[in-house]
Coordinates of C-alpha atoms and ligand atoms in Angstrom, one line a residue:
M27 CA 116.8 104.5 131.6
K28 CA 120.1 103.1 130.4
L29 CA 118.5 102.1 127.2
L30 CA 117.1 105.5 126.7
R31 CA 120.4 107.2 127.3
R32 CA 122.1 104.9 124.8
R33 CA 119.6 105.7 122.2
E34 CA 120.1 109.4 122.8
T35 CA 123.8 109.4 122.5
P36 CA 125.2 106.7 120.2
S37 CA 128.6 105.2 121.0
L38 CA 131.7 106.6 119.4
D39 CA 132.0 103.4 117.3
A40 CA 128.4 103.9 116.0
R41 CA 129.1 107.5 115.2
V42 CA 132.3 106.6 113.4
D43 CA 130.5 104.0 111.4
A44 CA 127.8 106.5 110.5
L45 CA 130.4 109.1 109.5
L46 CA 132.1 106.5 107.2
E47 CA 128.7 105.6 105.7
A48 CA 128.0 109.3 105.1
A49 CA 131.4 109.7 103.5
E50 CA 130.8 106.8 101.3
L51 CA 127.4 108.1 100.2
G52 CA 128.8 111.6 99.7
E53 CA 131.6 110.2 97.5
G54 CA 131.4 111.6 94.0
R55 CA 128.4 113.7 95.0
L56 CA 130.0 116.1 97.3
P57 CA 133.3 117.9 97.1
D58 CA 136.3 115.6 97.8
E59 CA 137.8 117.5 100.6
P60 CA 135.2 116.9 103.4
V61 CA 134.7 113.3 102.2
A62 CA 138.4 112.6 102.5
A63 CA 138.6 114.5 105.9
A64 CA 135.8 112.3 107.3
R65 CA 137.8 109.2 106.3
V66 CA 140.9 110.6 107.9
V67 CA 139.0 111.2 111.2
A68 CA 137.6 107.7 111.1
G69 CA 141.1 106.4 110.7
R70 CA 142.4 108.5 113.5
V71 CA 139.7 107.2 115.9
G72 CA 140.8 103.7 115.1
A73 CA 144.4 104.5 115.6
R74 CA 144.1 106.5 118.9
R75 CA 141.8 104.0 120.6
G76 CA 144.3 101.3 119.9
L77 CA 146.9 103.2 121.9
S78 CA 147.1 103.9 125.6
V79 CA 143.8 105.3 126.8
E80 CA 145.4 105.5 130.3
H81 CA 147.3 108.5 129.1
T82 CA 146.0 112.0 128.3
V83 CA 148.1 113.9 125.8
A84 CA 147.8 117.7 126.5
A85 CA 149.6 120.1 124.2
L86 CA 150.7 123.6 125.1
A87 CA 150.1 125.6 121.9
G88 CA 150.3 129.3 121.2
A89 CA 152.2 132.1 119.6
T90 CA 155.9 132.6 119.9
G91 CA 157.0 134.1 123.2
S92 CA 153.6 133.5 124.9
G93 CA 155.5 131.3 127.4
K94 CA 154.7 127.7 126.4
S95 CA 158.1 126.4 127.2
S96 CA 158.2 128.4 130.4
L97 CA 154.9 126.8 131.5
Y98 CA 156.0 123.4 130.4
N99 CA 159.1 123.7 132.6
A100 CA 157.0 125.1 135.5
L101 CA 154.6 122.2 135.3
A102 CA 157.3 119.6 135.0
G103 CA 159.3 121.3 137.7
A104 CA 162.5 121.2 135.7
D105 CA 164.2 123.2 133.0
L106 CA 163.4 120.7 130.2
A107 CA 162.7 123.0 127.4
A108 CA 164.8 125.9 126.3
V109 CA 163.3 129.3 127.1
G110 CA 165.0 131.9 124.9
V111 CA 165.0 135.5 124.1
T112 CA 165.5 134.9 120.4
R113 CA 162.2 134.1 118.7
P114 CA 161.1 131.5 117.9
T115 CA 162.8 129.2 120.4
T116 CA 161.1 125.8 120.3
S117 CA 161.4 124.2 116.9
A118 CA 160.3 120.6 117.6
A119 CA 157.7 119.2 120.0
Q120 CA 158.9 117.5 123.1
A121 CA 157.0 115.5 125.7
S122 CA 157.0 115.3 129.5
L123 CA 155.5 112.2 131.0
W124 CA 154.0 111.6 134.4
D125 CA 154.0 107.9 134.9
G126 CA 154.7 107.4 131.3
G127 CA 155.0 103.6 131.3
G128 CA 153.2 102.2 128.3
A129 CA 152.9 105.6 126.5
G130 CA 155.7 104.8 124.1
P131 CA 153.6 103.7 121.2
L132 CA 151.3 106.7 121.7
L133 CA 154.3 109.0 121.4
D134 CA 155.6 107.1 118.4
W135 CA 152.2 107.6 116.8
L136 CA 152.4 111.3 117.7
E137 CA 156.0 111.3 116.2
V138 CA 157.4 113.0 119.2
P139 CA 160.9 111.4 119.8
Q140 CA 162.0 113.9 122.6
R141 CA 160.6 112.6 125.9
H142 CA 161.3 113.3 129.5
S143 CA 160.0 111.8 132.7
A144 CA 158.5 114.5 134.8
G145 CA 157.6 112.6 137.8
L146 CA 155.5 109.9 139.5
G147 CA 152.0 109.6 140.9
A148 CA 152.4 112.0 143.9
S149 CA 151.8 115.1 141.7
G150 CA 148.3 114.0 140.9
L151 CA 149.1 114.2 137.2
S152 CA 149.8 110.5 136.8
G153 CA 149.0 109.6 133.2
L154 CA 149.6 113.1 131.8
V155 CA 151.7 113.4 128.6
L156 CA 152.4 117.1 128.3
L157 CA 153.7 118.4 124.9
D158 CA 155.5 121.7 124.4
L159 CA 154.8 122.7 120.8
P160 CA 156.6 125.2 118.5
D161 CA 154.8 128.5 117.7
H162 CA 151.7 128.3 115.5
D163 CA 152.3 131.7 114.0
S164 CA 155.9 131.0 113.2
I165 CA 158.0 132.5 110.5
R166 CA 159.2 128.9 110.0
L167 CA 156.9 126.8 107.9
S168 CA 158.2 123.6 109.6
H169 CA 157.0 125.0 113.0
R170 CA 153.5 125.7 111.7
L171 CA 153.3 122.2 110.1
E172 CA 154.4 120.6 113.3
V173 CA 151.8 122.5 115.3
D174 CA 149.0 121.8 112.8
R175 CA 149.9 118.1 112.8
L176 CA 149.9 117.7 116.6
V177 CA 146.8 120.0 117.2
E178 CA 144.9 117.4 115.2
L179 CA 146.1 114.4 117.3
V180 CA 146.4 115.4 120.9
D181 CA 143.7 114.8 123.5
L182 CA 143.6 118.1 125.2
L183 CA 144.5 121.5 123.8
I184 CA 146.0 124.2 126.1
W185 CA 146.2 127.5 124.3
V186 CA 148.8 129.7 125.9
V187 CA 148.2 133.4 125.2
D188 CA 149.9 136.5 126.6
P189 CA 148.4 140.0 127.4
Q190 CA 149.9 141.4 124.2
K191 CA 148.8 138.9 121.6
Y192 CA 145.7 137.2 123.0
A193 CA 143.5 138.8 120.4
D194 CA 145.7 137.8 117.5
A195 CA 143.6 137.0 114.5
A196 CA 145.8 134.1 113.4
L197 CA 145.0 132.3 116.6
H198 CA 141.3 132.9 116.6
E199 CA 140.6 132.5 112.9
R200 CA 143.0 129.7 112.1
Y201 CA 142.6 127.6 115.2
L202 CA 140.0 128.5 117.8
R203 CA 137.0 129.1 115.6
P204 CA 137.5 126.0 113.5
L205 CA 137.9 124.0 116.7
A206 CA 134.7 125.2 118.3
E207 CA 133.4 121.7 118.4
H208 CA 136.4 120.9 120.6
R209 CA 135.3 123.1 123.5
D210 CA 135.3 120.1 125.9
V211 CA 139.0 119.5 125.3
T212 CA 140.1 123.1 125.1
V213 CA 141.6 125.2 127.9
V214 CA 142.9 128.8 127.4
V215 CA 145.7 130.1 129.6
L216 CA 146.4 133.8 129.9
N217 CA 150.1 133.7 130.8
Q218 CA 152.4 136.5 131.9
V219 CA 149.8 138.1 134.1
D220 CA 152.6 139.2 136.5
R221 CA 153.2 141.9 133.9
L222 CA 149.8 143.4 134.4
P223 CA 148.3 145.3 137.4
A224 CA 145.4 143.3 139.0
P225 CA 142.5 145.3 137.5
A226 CA 144.0 145.0 134.0
V227 CA 144.1 141.2 134.5
E228 CA 140.4 141.1 135.0
R229 CA 139.8 143.4 132.0
C230 CA 142.1 141.3 129.9
L231 CA 140.3 138.1 131.0
A232 CA 136.9 139.5 130.3
D233 CA 138.0 140.6 126.8
L234 CA 139.5 137.2 126.1
R235 CA 136.3 135.5 127.2
R236 CA 134.3 137.8 124.9
L237 CA 136.6 136.8 122.0
L238 CA 136.3 133.1 122.9
D239 CA 132.5 133.4 123.0
A240 CA 132.6 134.9 119.5
D241 CA 134.7 131.9 118.4
G242 CA 132.0 129.5 119.6
L243 CA 134.1 128.5 122.6
A244 CA 131.8 129.9 125.4
G245 CA 132.4 128.0 128.6
V246 CA 135.9 126.8 128.0
P247 CA 138.1 127.3 131.1
V248 CA 140.2 130.5 130.9
L249 CA 143.0 130.6 133.5
A250 CA 145.2 133.5 134.4
V251 CA 148.7 132.3 135.2
S252 CA 152.3 133.4 135.4
A253 CA 155.0 130.9 134.5
R254 CA 157.5 133.2 136.1
T255 CA 155.9 133.7 139.5
G256 CA 153.9 130.5 139.6
Q257 CA 150.6 132.4 140.1
G258 CA 147.6 130.4 139.0
L259 CA 149.6 127.3 138.3
D260 CA 147.9 125.4 141.1
V261 CA 144.5 125.9 139.4
L262 CA 146.0 124.8 136.1
R263 CA 147.5 121.7 137.7
E264 CA 144.2 120.9 139.4
L265 CA 142.4 121.2 136.1
L266 CA 144.9 119.0 134.4
A267 CA 144.8 116.5 137.3
D268 CA 141.0 116.3 137.0
R269 CA 141.1 115.8 133.2
V270 CA 143.9 113.2 133.5
A271 CA 142.0 111.3 136.2
R272 CA 138.8 111.2 134.2
R273 CA 140.7 109.6 131.3
T274 CA 138.0 110.7 128.9
S275 CA 139.8 113.5 127.0
W276 CA 140.9 111.1 124.3
S277 CA 137.4 110.0 123.5
A278 CA 136.0 113.5 123.9
R279 CA 138.5 114.8 121.4
L280 CA 137.7 112.1 118.9
A281 CA 134.0 112.6 119.4
A282 CA 134.6 116.3 118.7
D283 CA 136.5 115.3 115.6
V284 CA 133.7 113.1 114.4
T285 CA 131.1 115.9 115.1
A286 CA 133.2 118.5 113.2
A287 CA 133.8 116.1 110.3
A288 CA 130.1 115.3 110.1
G289 CA 129.4 119.0 110.3
H290 CA 131.7 119.7 107.3
L291 CA 130.0 116.9 105.4
A292 CA 126.6 118.3 106.2
T293 CA 127.7 121.8 105.2
A294 CA 129.1 120.4 101.9
G295 CA 125.8 118.6 101.4
T296 CA 123.4 121.5 102.2
G297 CA 125.5 124.5 101.4
G298 CA 124.2 125.7 104.8
V299 CA 120.6 125.6 103.6
P300 CA 118.2 123.6 105.9
P301 CA 116.6 120.9 103.8
Q302 CA 112.9 121.7 103.3
E303 CA 110.2 119.1 103.3
Q304 CA 110.6 116.8 100.3
R305 CA 108.0 115.8 97.8
T306 CA 107.9 112.3 96.5
P307 CA 108.2 112.3 92.8
R308 CA 105.9 109.4 92.2
Q309 CA 102.3 110.0 91.3
G310 CA 103.1 113.7 90.7
P311 CA 102.0 115.5 87.6
S312 CA 105.5 115.1 86.3
E313 CA 105.1 111.4 86.0
R314 CA 101.9 111.6 84.1
A315 CA 103.6 114.2 81.8
L316 CA 106.5 111.9 81.3
T317 CA 104.3 109.0 80.3
D318 CA 102.3 111.3 78.0
A319 CA 105.5 112.5 76.3
L320 CA 106.9 108.9 76.0
C321 CA 103.6 107.6 74.6
A322 CA 103.6 110.4 72.0
A323 CA 107.2 109.8 71.1
A324 CA 106.6 106.1 70.8
G325 CA 103.8 106.7 68.3
V326 CA 101.2 105.1 70.6
P327 CA 98.2 106.7 68.7
L328 CA 99.6 105.2 65.5
V329 CA 100.1 101.8 67.0
V330 CA 96.6 101.9 68.6
A331 CA 95.1 102.8 65.2
A332 CA 97.1 100.0 63.6
V333 CA 95.9 97.5 66.2
A334 CA 92.2 98.4 65.5
K335 CA 92.8 98.2 61.7
G336 CA 94.9 95.1 62.0
H337 CA 92.2 93.4 64.0
R338 CA 89.6 94.2 61.4
H339 CA 91.9 93.2 58.6
R340 CA 92.5 89.8 60.1
A341 CA 88.8 89.4 61.0
I342 CA 87.9 89.9 57.4
V343 CA 90.5 87.5 56.2
A344 CA 89.2 84.9 58.7
T345 CA 85.4 85.5 58.5
G346 CA 84.8 87.2 55.2
W347 CA 82.8 85.7 52.3
P348 CA 85.1 83.0 51.0
V349 CA 84.4 84.1 47.5
T350 CA 85.9 87.5 48.0
R351 CA 88.0 87.3 51.1
W352 CA 91.2 86.3 49.2
I353 CA 91.3 89.8 47.7
R354 CA 92.0 91.1 51.3
K355 CA 95.1 88.9 51.5
F356 CA 96.8 91.2 49.0
R357 CA 96.5 94.1 51.4
P358 CA 99.2 94.2 54.1
D359 CA 98.3 93.8 57.7
P360 CA 98.5 97.3 59.1
L361 CA 100.1 96.0 62.4
R362 CA 102.7 93.9 60.6
R363 CA 103.6 96.8 58.5
L364 CA 104.9 98.5 61.7
R365 CA 106.6 95.2 62.5
L366 CA 104.3 94.8 65.4
G367 CA 102.2 92.1 66.7
L368 CA 104.9 89.6 66.1
A369 CA 106.3 88.0 69.2
P370 CA 109.5 90.1 69.7
E371 CA 112.8 88.3 69.3
V372 CA 114.1 88.9 72.7
T373 CA 117.5 87.7 73.7
G374 CA 116.9 87.8 77.4
T375 CA 114.2 86.3 79.6
S376 CA 111.2 88.3 78.6
G377 CA 109.7 91.7 78.4
P378 CA 111.2 95.1 78.4
A379 CA 112.0 95.0 82.1
S380 CA 114.4 92.1 81.8
G381 CA 116.8 94.3 79.8
G382 CA 116.6 91.7 77.0
E383 CA 117.5 93.1 73.7
V384 CA 115.1 93.1 70.8
V385 CA 116.8 92.2 67.6
G386 CA 115.9 95.1 65.4
R387 CA 113.4 97.8 66.2
T388 CA 109.8 98.1 65.3
S389 CA 109.0 100.2 62.2
V390 CA 107.0 102.7 64.1
P391 CA 108.3 106.1 62.8
A392 CA 110.9 107.6 65.0
A393 CA 109.9 110.4 67.3
S394 CA 109.9 113.9 65.8
A395 CA 112.3 116.6 67.1
V396 CA 109.4 118.2 69.0
Q397 CA 108.4 114.9 70.6
R398 CA 112.0 114.2 71.6
A399 CA 112.2 117.7 73.1
Q400 CA 109.0 117.0 75.0
V401 CA 110.4 113.8 76.4
E402 CA 113.5 115.7 77.5
T403 CA 111.5 118.4 79.2
A404 CA 109.4 115.8 81.0
V405 CA 112.5 113.9 82.2
R406 CA 113.9 117.2 83.4
D407 CA 110.6 118.0 85.2
V408 CA 110.7 114.7 86.9
G409 CA 114.3 115.4 88.1
E410 CA 113.2 118.9 89.2
T411 CA 110.2 117.6 91.1
A412 CA 112.3 115.0 92.8
A413 CA 115.0 117.5 93.6
A414 CA 112.7 120.1 94.9
G415 CA 113.6 121.1 98.4
L416 CA 117.0 119.4 98.3
P417 CA 120.1 121.5 98.8
G418 CA 122.6 122.2 95.9
P419 CA 124.8 119.1 95.4
W420 CA 122.1 116.6 96.3
A421 CA 119.6 118.3 94.0
A422 CA 122.1 118.2 91.3
A423 CA 122.7 114.5 92.0
V424 CA 119.0 113.7 91.8
R425 CA 118.5 115.7 88.6
Q426 CA 121.5 113.9 87.1
A427 CA 120.1 110.5 88.2
A428 CA 116.8 111.3 86.5
R429 CA 118.6 112.0 83.3
S430 CA 121.2 109.2 83.7
R431 CA 119.4 106.6 81.4
T432 CA 117.8 108.9 78.9
H433 CA 119.9 107.6 76.0
D434 CA 118.4 104.1 76.5
L435 CA 114.9 105.4 76.9
A436 CA 113.8 105.3 73.2
D437 CA 114.9 101.7 72.8
A438 CA 113.3 100.6 76.0
V439 CA 110.0 102.2 75.1
D440 CA 110.2 100.7 71.6
R441 CA 110.8 97.3 73.2
A442 CA 107.8 97.8 75.5
V443 CA 105.6 98.7 72.5
A444 CA 106.8 95.6 70.6
T445 CA 106.2 93.3 73.6
T446 CA 102.8 94.8 74.5
S447 CA 101.4 94.8 71.0
A448 CA 102.3 91.2 70.6
G449 CA 99.2 90.3 72.5
A450 CA 97.0 92.4 70.2
T451 CA 97.0 89.7 67.5
R452 CA 95.2 87.0 69.5
R453 CA 92.5 85.6 67.3
P454 CA 89.0 85.5 68.9
R455 CA 87.5 82.0 69.0
W456 CA 84.3 83.1 67.1
W457 CA 86.4 83.8 64.0
R458 CA 87.0 80.0 63.6
A459 CA 83.3 79.2 64.1
V460 CA 82.2 81.8 61.6
N461 CA 84.8 80.6 59.2
V462 CA 83.5 77.1 59.4
L463 CA 80.0 78.5 59.0
Q464 CA 81.1 80.5 56.0
W465 CA 82.5 77.4 54.3
L466 CA 79.4 75.4 55.1
V467 CA 77.3 78.2 53.5
L468 CA 79.6 78.2 50.5
V469 CA 79.4 74.5 50.1
T470 CA 75.6 74.8 50.3
M471 CA 75.7 77.6 47.7
L472 CA 78.0 75.5 45.5
A473 CA 75.7 72.5 45.9
G474 CA 72.8 74.7 44.7
A475 CA 75.0 75.9 41.8
A476 CA 76.0 72.4 40.9
C477 CA 72.3 71.3 40.9
L478 CA 71.4 74.2 38.7
G479 CA 74.4 73.5 36.5
A480 CA 73.3 69.9 36.1
L481 CA 69.7 71.0 35.3
F482 CA 71.1 73.4 32.8
A483 CA 73.1 70.6 31.2
L484 CA 70.1 68.3 31.1
D485 CA 68.1 71.0 29.5
Y486 CA 70.8 71.8 27.0
L487 CA 71.1 68.1 26.0
R488 CA 67.3 67.9 25.8
L489 CA 67.2 65.1 28.3
P490 CA 64.3 64.6 30.6
K491 CA 64.7 66.5 33.9
P492 CA 64.1 64.8 37.2
P493 CA 61.5 66.4 39.4
V494 CA 63.0 69.4 41.2
P495 CA 61.9 70.0 44.8
T496 CA 60.7 73.5 45.4
A497 CA 60.3 75.8 48.4
G498 CA 57.1 77.4 47.5
E499 CA 57.5 78.6 44.0
V500 CA 61.3 78.6 43.9
P501 CA 63.2 75.4 43.2
W502 CA 65.6 74.3 46.0
P503 CA 68.9 74.6 44.0
T504 CA 68.1 78.2 43.4
V505 CA 67.2 78.7 47.0
L506 CA 70.5 77.1 48.0
L507 CA 72.6 79.2 45.5
L508 CA 71.0 82.6 46.2
G509 CA 70.4 81.9 49.9
G510 CA 74.0 80.7 50.3
A511 CA 75.3 83.9 48.6
V512 CA 73.1 86.2 50.5
A513 CA 73.9 84.4 53.8
G514 CA 77.6 84.4 53.1
V515 CA 77.6 88.1 52.4
L516 CA 75.3 88.8 55.4
I517 CA 77.5 86.7 57.7
A518 CA 80.6 88.6 56.3
L519 CA 78.9 92.0 56.9
L520 CA 77.8 91.0 60.4
S521 CA 81.3 89.7 61.2
R522 CA 82.7 93.0 60.0
L523 CA 80.5 94.9 62.4
V524 CA 81.4 92.7 65.3
A525 CA 85.1 92.9 64.3
W526 CA 84.8 96.7 64.1
I527 CA 83.5 96.8 67.6
G528 CA 86.1 94.2 68.7
G529 CA 88.9 96.2 67.0
R530 CA 87.8 99.3 68.9
R531 CA 87.8 97.4 72.2
R532 CA 91.1 95.8 71.5
A533 CA 92.6 99.2 70.5
R534 CA 91.4 100.7 73.7
R535 CA 92.8 97.8 75.7
T536 CA 96.1 98.0 73.9
A537 CA 96.2 101.8 74.5
R538 CA 95.8 101.1 78.2
A539 CA 98.4 98.3 78.2
L540 CA 100.8 100.4 76.2
R541 CA 100.4 103.3 78.6
T542 CA 101.0 101.0 81.5
A543 CA 104.1 99.4 79.9
I544 CA 105.5 102.8 78.8
G545 CA 104.7 104.3 82.2
Q546 CA 106.7 101.4 83.7
V547 CA 109.6 102.1 81.5
G548 CA 109.6 105.8 82.5
R549 CA 109.3 104.8 86.1
E550 CA 112.2 102.3 85.9
M551 CA 114.5 104.6 83.8
V552 CA 113.7 108.0 85.1
L553 CA 111.8 108.0 88.4
E554 CA 113.5 105.1 90.1
P555 CA 117.0 106.4 89.5
A556 CA 115.9 109.7 90.9
E557 CA 114.2 108.0 93.9
A558 CA 117.3 105.9 94.5
E559 CA 119.3 109.1 94.7
L560 CA 116.7 110.5 97.1
A561 CA 117.1 107.4 99.2
V562 CA 120.9 107.9 99.2
H563 CA 120.3 111.5 100.4
A564 CA 118.0 110.3 103.1
R565 CA 120.5 107.7 104.3
F566 CA 123.2 110.3 104.2
T567 CA 121.2 112.7 106.4
E568 CA 120.3 109.9 108.8
A569 CA 124.0 108.8 109.0
L570 CA 125.1 112.4 109.7
N571 CA 122.5 112.8 112.4
V572 CA 123.9 109.7 114.1
A573 CA 127.5 110.9 113.5
R574 CA 126.8 114.4 114.9
A575 CA 124.9 113.3 117.9
Ligands
GTP27 N1 157.1 138.2 132.8 C1 156.9 137.0 132.3 N2 157.6 136.6 131.3 C2 157.4 135.3 130.9 C3 156.4 134.5 131.4 N3 156.5 133.3 130.8 C4 157.4 133.4 129.8 N4 158.0 134.6 129.9 C5 159.1 135.0 129.1 O1 158.7 135.1 127.7 C6 159.7 134.7 126.9 C7 159.3 133.6 126.0 O2 159.1 132.5 126.7 P1 159.1 131.0 126.1 O3 158.6 130.1 127.2 O4 160.3 130.7 125.4 O5 157.9 131.2 125.1 P2 157.4 130.1 124.0 O6 156.0 130.3 123.9 O7 157.9 128.8 124.3 O8 158.1 130.6 122.6 P3 158.5 129.8 121.3 O9 159.2 128.6 121.8 O10 159.3 130.7 120.5 O11 157.2 129.5 120.7 C8 160.9 134.3 127.7 O12 161.8 135.4 127.8 C9 160.3 134.1 129.1 O13 161.1 134.4 130.1 C10 155.6 135.0 132.5 O14 154.7 134.3 133.0 N5 155.9 136.3 132.9
MG28 MG1 159.0 127.5 123.4

């Protein structure tokens, strides 16, 4: 049960950590203001919890003349604060302490030097630090700044209003509405009720409650009091005694601060739009389109054709008829012409993924303007797909992340092409065997030719000819010469056919490998940055959920 409750409501520490994490993740992606505010709140939590948690700082805040100082004096039971007829009267905050031992550093942190001792334990307010604040709607800027500063720091806010000005827009719009999260540490006091007839007090209270409901402060205690006659002060004292005894206002206030700061961060992140269900960018049509565009821009069809042609070219050089194959050598290797098929000179570990740099590029023609535009469109589409359903700033961050490495894309793809095509020059083992066979056949042919030459010479010199063995009618040297020639040419033609098939297969394999390698580059340089940004957003949302709990 305990465990369950802990999971439902994380500790203040856990919430602050989550808020800080969300602020960190939002840095540079969201507007600066809510990010900085979240950090300030986290700092404040650390500072306040290091000070006396045995004391509850309650501040009397309100418009000039509402009777803050009068209430302050009435609660303290002494004329500590000046109550004047000239407005505004109070210009600096002062503090009244009930059993204030140990509250010094707390008041130092609050920067309230004026302190009074209001009494000891018997009052039931032991541990209360009551502040009388200047007027929040002051004509004096210093008053407003003092109020704003302390309203951010105190544990409990007591808003003092009077029957004339309780509906004042300045109070509701500038303070109460933005502090809606702080309803657990807010009390509203309608002072000067002695100036109203009893039925009017009820009407006034009902109207005030309606306004507070509209401010998001439904359920906050609203008390009718009179500092002059003492009416309702008992109830106020009781309420304060209860809050002080609980000693939880400080943490409730900080928790509300964390909730509000997290809420502002969330609003900054979503622009008020609830995040729709997200699609994962991987395996989407946009990835395929990106790979297509990158392959086209990298000249893959050209490379694949060159792989097939290069394979056939080298096969002919290796297995052709030795008498004519040398002619081939004058023709350039189609693959080498693109500066491909050579092991790339990589100054890194290996492969395009290592980030190693290929010295010089391949000679595959650069992508056309149309192809480049298609790559750009595909990259944008990946960003759009990944950002789909994300709210404004996060969608922008994801789109930006998808584009972030576009300038390196062409080089990375070129490296992938160079590395992948390096494997396309492997020489099949049968080439060597056929080559040996070709030379054997040639030697046989030459032997036949030599024999015939010798016979011709003997004949020319009119010398007796030795008996020449025959195969049927045809003498063997002739069989060897012609048979060798025919066999050489036939072997060459057959090899060509096999090489043609092999070239086609190798081209197909290379096309697949190139597509995989280029797809990998696209994934690393476009999809993964976008996904990383999506993960940041997911962590941000998760952190905010913890912080707001
Ligand atoms: N009738 C009546 N008058 C009150 C009551 N409380 C305060 N006053 C009078 O209202 C005037 C203003 O009171 P202060 O206590 O000085 O008001 P304040 O809110 O501290 O004003 P600033 O210090 O200027 O912000 C004084 O003349 C008080 O006597 C009350 O409950 N009933
Ligand atoms: Mg005053």
